[in-house]
GROMACS .gro file of C-alpha atoms in nm:
model
  317
    1UNK     CA    1  -2.474   1.015  -1.210
    2UNK     CA    2  -2.319   1.024  -0.863
    3UNK     CA    3  -2.186   0.729  -0.670
    4UNK     CA    4  -2.055   0.933  -0.380
    5UNK     CA    5  -2.309   0.816  -0.124
    6UNK     CA    6  -2.212   0.449  -0.167
    7UNK     CA    7  -2.568   0.334  -0.230
    8UNK     CA    8  -2.623   0.038  -0.464
    9UNK     CA    9  -2.689   0.123  -0.828
   10UNK     CA   10  -2.927  -0.083  -1.043
   11UNK     CA   11  -2.765  -0.235  -1.351
   12UNK     CA   12  -3.063  -0.126  -1.561
   13UNK     CA   13  -2.983   0.240  -1.489
   14UNK     CA   14  -2.640   0.219  -1.655
   15UNK     CA   15  -2.564   0.282  -2.020
   16UNK     CA   16  -2.240   0.111  -2.105
   17UNK     CA   17  -1.985   0.277  -2.327
   18UNK     CA   18  -1.664   0.139  -2.471
   19UNK     CA   19  -1.485  -0.149  -2.309
   20UNK     CA   20  -1.160  -0.013  -2.169
   21UNK     CA   21  -1.016  -0.325  -2.008
   22UNK     CA   22  -1.055  -0.696  -1.950
   23UNK     CA   23  -0.902  -0.946  -1.711
   24UNK     CA   24  -0.949  -1.290  -1.571
   25UNK     CA   25  -1.229  -1.188  -1.335
   26UNK     CA   26  -1.410  -0.909  -1.516
   27UNK     CA   27  -1.448  -0.647  -1.787
   28UNK     CA   28  -1.430  -0.270  -1.746
   29UNK     CA   29  -1.663  -0.036  -1.936
   30UNK     CA   30  -1.693   0.341  -1.944
   31UNK     CA   31  -2.031   0.487  -1.846
   32UNK     CA   32  -2.189   0.831  -1.880
   33UNK     CA   33  -1.922   1.093  -1.955
   34UNK     CA   34  -1.641   0.843  -1.907
   35UNK     CA   35  -1.526   0.973  -1.568
   36UNK     CA   36  -1.670   0.661  -1.404
   37UNK     CA   37  -1.599   0.302  -1.497
   38UNK     CA   38  -1.804  -0.010  -1.439
   39UNK     CA   39  -1.623  -0.334  -1.357
   40UNK     CA   40  -1.855  -0.616  -1.456
   41UNK     CA   41  -1.775  -0.955  -1.309
   42UNK     CA   42  -1.761  -1.245  -1.552
   43UNK     CA   43  -1.910  -1.486  -1.299
   44UNK     CA   44  -2.119  -1.302  -1.037
   45UNK     CA   45  -2.199  -1.634  -0.867
   46UNK     CA   46  -1.841  -1.636  -0.735
   47UNK     CA   47  -1.865  -1.284  -0.592
   48UNK     CA   48  -1.908  -1.220  -0.219
   49UNK     CA   49  -2.147  -0.926  -0.232
   50UNK     CA   50  -2.117  -0.858   0.140
   51UNK     CA   51  -1.738  -0.829   0.115
   52UNK     CA   52  -1.778  -0.584  -0.174
   53UNK     CA   53  -2.024  -0.381   0.034
   54UNK     CA   54  -1.766  -0.382   0.313
   55UNK     CA   55  -1.510  -0.213   0.086
   56UNK     CA   56  -1.766   0.049  -0.014
   57UNK     CA   57  -1.847   0.108   0.353
   58UNK     CA   58  -1.477   0.143   0.434
   59UNK     CA   59  -1.450   0.447   0.207
   60UNK     CA   60  -1.777   0.592   0.335
   61UNK     CA   61  -1.649   0.565   0.691
   62UNK     CA   62  -1.338   0.773   0.629
   63UNK     CA   63  -1.307   1.139   0.718
   64UNK     CA   64  -1.277   1.392   0.438
   65UNK     CA   65  -0.896   1.406   0.439
   66UNK     CA   66  -0.851   1.027   0.441
   67UNK     CA   67  -1.120   0.976   0.177
   68UNK     CA   68  -0.947   1.229  -0.048
   69UNK     CA   69  -0.620   1.046  -0.001
   70UNK     CA   70  -0.778   0.709  -0.075
   71UNK     CA   71  -0.927   0.845  -0.396
   72UNK     CA   72  -0.585   0.975  -0.500
   73UNK     CA   73  -0.415   0.644  -0.423
   74UNK     CA   74  -0.665   0.393  -0.558
   75UNK     CA   75  -0.946   0.318  -0.802
   76UNK     CA   76  -1.163   0.221  -0.505
   77UNK     CA   77  -1.511   0.066  -0.532
   78UNK     CA   78  -1.753   0.358  -0.493
   79UNK     CA   79  -2.074   0.155  -0.495
   80UNK     CA   80  -2.204  -0.183  -0.598
   81UNK     CA   81  -2.394  -0.246  -0.920
   82UNK     CA   82  -2.676  -0.490  -0.848
   83UNK     CA   83  -2.954  -0.678  -1.020
   84UNK     CA   84  -3.211  -0.890  -0.844
   85UNK     CA   85  -3.030  -0.846  -0.514
   86UNK     CA   86  -2.704  -0.985  -0.652
   87UNK     CA   87  -2.382  -0.786  -0.697
   88UNK     CA   88  -2.276  -0.782  -1.062
   89UNK     CA   89  -1.984  -0.541  -1.022
   90UNK     CA   90  -1.902  -0.194  -0.899
   91UNK     CA   91  -1.837   0.164  -1.009
   92UNK     CA   92  -1.498   0.331  -0.974
   93UNK     CA   93  -1.322   0.640  -1.100
   94UNK     CA   94  -1.104   0.637  -1.408
   95UNK     CA   95  -0.728   0.653  -1.339
   96UNK     CA   96  -0.580   1.006  -1.341
   97UNK     CA   97  -0.486   1.117  -1.693
   98UNK     CA   98  -0.115   1.173  -1.608
   99UNK     CA   99  -0.096   0.798  -1.546
  100UNK     CA  100  -0.149   0.719  -1.913
  101UNK     CA  101   0.068   0.742  -2.224
  102UNK     CA  102  -0.007   0.768  -2.593
  103UNK     CA  103   0.129   0.510  -2.834
  104UNK     CA  104   0.264   0.586  -3.180
  105UNK     CA  105  -0.079   0.499  -3.322
  106UNK     CA  106  -0.252   0.746  -3.088
  107UNK     CA  107  -0.399   0.490  -2.849
  108UNK     CA  108  -0.406   0.565  -2.479
  109UNK     CA  109  -0.256   0.306  -2.243
  110UNK     CA  110  -0.207   0.294  -1.868
  111UNK     CA  111   0.137   0.369  -1.722
  112UNK     CA  112   0.174   0.039  -1.544
  113UNK     CA  113   0.453  -0.054  -1.307
  114UNK     CA  114   0.603  -0.282  -1.571
  115UNK     CA  115   0.737   0.024  -1.755
  116UNK     CA  116   0.943   0.111  -1.448
  117UNK     CA  117   1.089  -0.233  -1.395
  118UNK     CA  118   1.222  -0.289  -1.749
  119UNK     CA  119   1.472  -0.105  -1.969
  120UNK     CA  120   1.302   0.111  -2.238
  121UNK     CA  121   1.185  -0.065  -2.553
  122UNK     CA  122   1.120   0.071  -2.901
  123UNK     CA  123   0.754  -0.032  -2.876
  124UNK     CA  124   0.697   0.207  -2.586
  125UNK     CA  125   0.947   0.480  -2.656
  126UNK     CA  126   0.679   0.740  -2.575
  127UNK     CA  127   0.674   0.631  -2.212
  128UNK     CA  128   0.843   0.901  -2.000
  129UNK     CA  129   1.164   0.782  -1.838
  130UNK     CA  130   1.227   0.885  -1.477
  131UNK     CA  131   1.556   1.031  -1.362
  132UNK     CA  132   1.740   0.829  -1.095
  133UNK     CA  133   1.602   1.065  -0.829
  134UNK     CA  134   1.247   1.026  -0.964
  135UNK     CA  135   1.290   0.649  -0.963
  136UNK     CA  136   1.371   0.658  -0.592
  137UNK     CA  137   1.074   0.891  -0.535
  138UNK     CA  138   0.839   0.649  -0.711
  139UNK     CA  139   0.965   0.355  -0.505
  140UNK     CA  140   0.906   0.566  -0.193
  141UNK     CA  141   0.556   0.657  -0.311
  142UNK     CA  142   0.472   0.286  -0.354
  143UNK     CA  143   0.586   0.182  -0.009
  144UNK     CA  144   0.426   0.488   0.148
  145UNK     CA  145   0.092   0.397  -0.012
  146UNK     CA  146   0.118   0.036   0.108
  147UNK     CA  147   0.207   0.160   0.455
  148UNK     CA  148  -0.103   0.384   0.456
  149UNK     CA  149  -0.326   0.095   0.347
  150UNK     CA  150  -0.187  -0.124   0.625
  151UNK     CA  151  -0.227   0.149   0.885
  152UNK     CA  152  -0.590   0.176   0.772
  153UNK     CA  153  -0.645  -0.193   0.847
  154UNK     CA  154  -0.630  -0.320   0.488
  155UNK     CA  155  -0.456  -0.612   0.319
  156UNK     CA  156  -0.377  -0.564  -0.051
  157UNK     CA  157  -0.308  -0.919  -0.166
  158UNK     CA  158  -0.216  -0.897  -0.533
  159UNK     CA  159   0.061  -0.641  -0.580
  160UNK     CA  160   0.216  -0.665  -0.924
  161UNK     CA  161   0.347  -0.485  -1.230
  162UNK     CA  162  -0.002  -0.461  -1.382
  163UNK     CA  163  -0.208  -0.313  -1.098
  164UNK     CA  164   0.008  -0.021  -0.986
  165UNK     CA  165   0.018   0.294  -1.201
  166UNK     CA  166   0.263   0.585  -1.178
  167UNK     CA  167   0.328   0.933  -1.310
  168UNK     CA  168   0.602   1.195  -1.306
  169UNK     CA  169   0.378   1.500  -1.353
  170UNK     CA  170   0.265   1.717  -1.191
  171UNK     CA  171   0.467   1.523  -0.934
  172UNK     CA  172   0.574   1.165  -0.874
  173UNK     CA  173   0.271   0.963  -0.770
  174UNK     CA  174   0.127   0.610  -0.777
  175UNK     CA  175  -0.226   0.472  -0.811
  176UNK     CA  176  -0.349   0.120  -0.730
  177UNK     CA  177  -0.594  -0.075  -0.947
  178UNK     CA  178  -0.803  -0.391  -0.888
  179UNK     CA  179  -0.896  -0.265  -0.544
  180UNK     CA  180  -1.180  -0.514  -0.509
  181UNK     CA  181  -0.892  -0.752  -0.436
  182UNK     CA  182  -0.822  -0.562  -0.114
  183UNK     CA  183  -0.982  -0.671   0.211
  184UNK     CA  184  -0.998  -0.552   0.567
  185UNK     CA  185  -0.782  -0.748   0.809
  186UNK     CA  186  -0.980  -1.047   0.932
  187UNK     CA  187  -1.257  -1.002   0.673
  188UNK     CA  188  -1.353  -1.213   0.373
  189UNK     CA  189  -1.244  -1.141   0.015
  190UNK     CA  190  -1.474  -1.037  -0.268
  191UNK     CA  191  -1.341  -1.319  -0.488
  192UNK     CA  192  -1.076  -1.589  -0.470
  193UNK     CA  193  -0.733  -1.429  -0.427
  194UNK     CA  194  -0.574  -1.341  -0.761
  195UNK     CA  195  -0.209  -1.430  -0.811
  196UNK     CA  196   0.052  -1.295  -1.050
  197UNK     CA  197   0.340  -1.519  -1.164
  198UNK     CA  198   0.682  -1.407  -1.033
  199UNK     CA  199   0.515  -1.194  -0.762
  200UNK     CA  200   0.404  -1.465  -0.521
  201UNK     CA  201   0.545  -1.516  -0.174
  202UNK     CA  202   0.745  -1.843  -0.192
  203UNK     CA  203   0.659  -1.924   0.170
  204UNK     CA  204   0.281  -1.891   0.133
  205UNK     CA  205   0.012  -2.038  -0.093
  206UNK     CA  206  -0.073  -1.816  -0.389
  207UNK     CA  207  -0.429  -1.796  -0.255
  208UNK     CA  208  -0.316  -1.639   0.073
  209UNK     CA  209  -0.329  -1.266   0.138
  210UNK     CA  210  -0.193  -1.119   0.460
  211UNK     CA  211   0.014  -0.831   0.590
  212UNK     CA  212   0.314  -1.064   0.572
  213UNK     CA  213   0.266  -1.157   0.205
  214UNK     CA  214   0.216  -0.786   0.137
  215UNK     CA  215   0.552  -0.723   0.306
  216UNK     CA  216   0.726  -0.965   0.071
  217UNK     CA  217   0.563  -0.807  -0.233
  218UNK     CA  218   0.651  -0.461  -0.103
  219UNK     CA  219   1.017  -0.566  -0.116
  220UNK     CA  220   0.967  -0.692  -0.473
  221UNK     CA  221   0.803  -0.364  -0.571
  222UNK     CA  222   1.072  -0.141  -0.422
  223UNK     CA  223   1.361  -0.363  -0.532
  224UNK     CA  224   1.241  -0.404  -0.889
  225UNK     CA  225   1.177  -0.031  -0.933
  226UNK     CA  226   1.515   0.065  -0.789
  227UNK     CA  227   1.708  -0.200  -0.982
  228UNK     CA  228   1.496  -0.174  -1.300
  229UNK     CA  229   1.487  -0.553  -1.300
  230UNK     CA  230   1.146  -0.723  -1.343
  231UNK     CA  231   1.254  -1.054  -1.188
  232UNK     CA  232   1.473  -0.937  -0.900
  233UNK     CA  233   1.423  -1.147  -0.586
  234UNK     CA  234   1.541  -1.105  -0.227
  235UNK     CA  235   1.762  -1.414  -0.252
  236UNK     CA  236   1.964  -1.243  -0.527
  237UNK     CA  237   2.214  -0.958  -0.521
  238UNK     CA  238   2.047  -0.619  -0.521
  239UNK     CA  239   2.189  -0.370  -0.772
  240UNK     CA  240   2.012  -0.032  -0.780
  241UNK     CA  241   2.025   0.192  -1.086
  242UNK     CA  242   2.332   0.417  -1.078
  243UNK     CA  243   2.263   0.748  -0.904
  244UNK     CA  244   1.931   0.626  -0.766
  245UNK     CA  245   2.043   0.591  -0.404
  246UNK     CA  246   2.315   0.745  -0.196
  247UNK     CA  247   2.550   0.529   0.008
  248UNK     CA  248   2.328   0.521   0.317
  249UNK     CA  249   2.010   0.451   0.120
  250UNK     CA  250   2.180   0.179  -0.084
  251UNK     CA  251   2.309   0.000   0.225
  252UNK     CA  252   1.969   0.017   0.393
  253UNK     CA  253   1.785  -0.103   0.080
  254UNK     CA  254   2.024  -0.396   0.036
  255UNK     CA  255   1.969  -0.500   0.396
  256UNK     CA  256   1.589  -0.479   0.373
  257UNK     CA  257   1.574  -0.654   0.035
  258UNK     CA  258   1.776  -0.947   0.170
  259UNK     CA  259   1.569  -0.951   0.491
  260UNK     CA  260   1.252  -1.004   0.285
  261UNK     CA  261   1.377  -1.354   0.197
  262UNK     CA  262   1.353  -1.452   0.564
  263UNK     CA  263   1.086  -1.639   0.752
  264UNK     CA  264   0.734  -1.510   0.773
  265UNK     CA  265   0.699  -1.248   1.039
  266UNK     CA  266   1.054  -1.123   0.985
  267UNK     CA  267   0.999  -0.934   0.658
  268UNK     CA  268   1.058  -0.558   0.674
  269UNK     CA  269   0.748  -0.343   0.710
  270UNK     CA  270   0.667  -0.081   0.444
  271UNK     CA  271   0.749   0.192   0.697
  272UNK     CA  272   1.105   0.055   0.723
  273UNK     CA  273   1.143   0.088   0.346
  274UNK     CA  274   1.013   0.442   0.368
  275UNK     CA  275   1.278   0.531   0.625
  276UNK     CA  276   1.552   0.361   0.422
  277UNK     CA  277   1.467   0.554   0.106
  278UNK     CA  278   1.409   0.890   0.270
  279UNK     CA  279   1.645   1.184   0.243
  280UNK     CA  280   1.703   1.171   0.616
  281UNK     CA  281   1.885   0.884   0.778
  282UNK     CA  282   1.814   0.744   1.120
  283UNK     CA  283   2.005   0.882   1.415
  284UNK     CA  284   2.117   0.642   1.685
  285UNK     CA  285   2.033   0.798   2.020
  286UNK     CA  286   2.232   0.721   2.334
  287UNK     CA  287   2.015   0.631   2.629
  288UNK     CA  288   2.023   0.895   2.898
  289UNK     CA  289   2.225   0.801   3.206
  290UNK     CA  290   2.005   0.769   3.515
  291UNK     CA  291   2.045   1.039   3.779
  292UNK     CA  292   2.248   0.922   4.082
  293UNK     CA  293   2.040   0.833   4.381
  294UNK     CA  294   2.086   1.056   4.684
  295UNK     CA  295   2.284   0.911   4.972
  296UNK     CA  296   2.066   0.776   5.252
  297UNK     CA  297   2.155   0.839   5.619
  298UNK     CA  298   2.069   0.498   5.760
  299UNK     CA  299   2.131   0.620   6.117
  300UNK     CA  300   1.806   0.811   6.096
  301UNK     CA  301   1.602   0.495   6.060
  302UNK     CA  302   1.832   0.233   6.204
  303UNK     CA  303   1.932   0.411   6.528
  304UNK     CA  304   1.775   0.379   6.874
  305UNK     CA  305   1.419   0.499   6.870
  306UNK     CA  306   1.316   0.730   7.152
  307UNK     CA  307   0.941   0.687   7.181
  308UNK     CA  308   0.754   0.926   7.409
  309UNK     CA  309   0.379   0.964   7.466
  310UNK     CA  310   0.196   1.223   7.263
  311UNK     CA  311  -0.055   1.442   7.448
  312UNK     CA  312  -0.360   1.469   7.223
  313UNK     CA  313  -0.550   1.696   7.463
  314UNK     CA  314  -0.592   2.053   7.359
  315UNK     CA  315  -0.490   2.338   7.585
  316UNK     CA  316  -0.740   2.427   7.852
  317UNK     CA  317  -0.882   2.075   7.899
   0.00000   0.00000   0.00000
């Protein structure tokens, strides 16, 4: 089946396969050949169907290039699944295969952000470990994605170790899950805002989602990846993994991480993190000196005026 046109799909037309995930708000099942997944809400009565339709319409309204980028960055709602005029869930694409890993028993699991923010454990020794340079690249990919979402007029809300995926091959990349938790700025949410312990903005209610709370969680994301510390906070000393950042990048990251602890409205934007972690530093430009004004001969205008009549008649009259 195709969900590319964004039109609602009847629940009766779906044949559910294996359950591939479950959370507080819903269950995820494979359908058809497994390339598409169906997120079924546990309590559809608490779902704002119009807000879900708004997210579907957002993708449909993008140009080809932006839609391709959105699909690469996020498991976005492609269309609603409905029954009796009520939204029961939505269809989305499965996460890219490089963003999974195989356990010792052969099971496939998602490469969640938590594997980047903690030292390796025996239980997940098959998880690929990034080099210091790749760690910086992944942090940059996260903040770049958040910056793109914000520039597109979106608020993310719940950013945490469980809903961001990553991969090292074929190149460093990230992929966001639970995208029905996103909303357009000034629009309603699909469901009550989800919150993840140890990822909440201390200056805002856990139910609030805004560009400012996203900015705080962006700092947590970048800082925890770079420091490989799952509980790092902006009010603590920032210690990046050795070899991860050069001297300029380290100084800039320390400043931004500490700044995120400040008052609302003062947190660094994702684009500032992107600049701090880039290979190129910022260059302070000296303002150009204004050109000197030409000297004015005041005698021309301030001297005695010799006014004489002007003959407006033409010759011969």
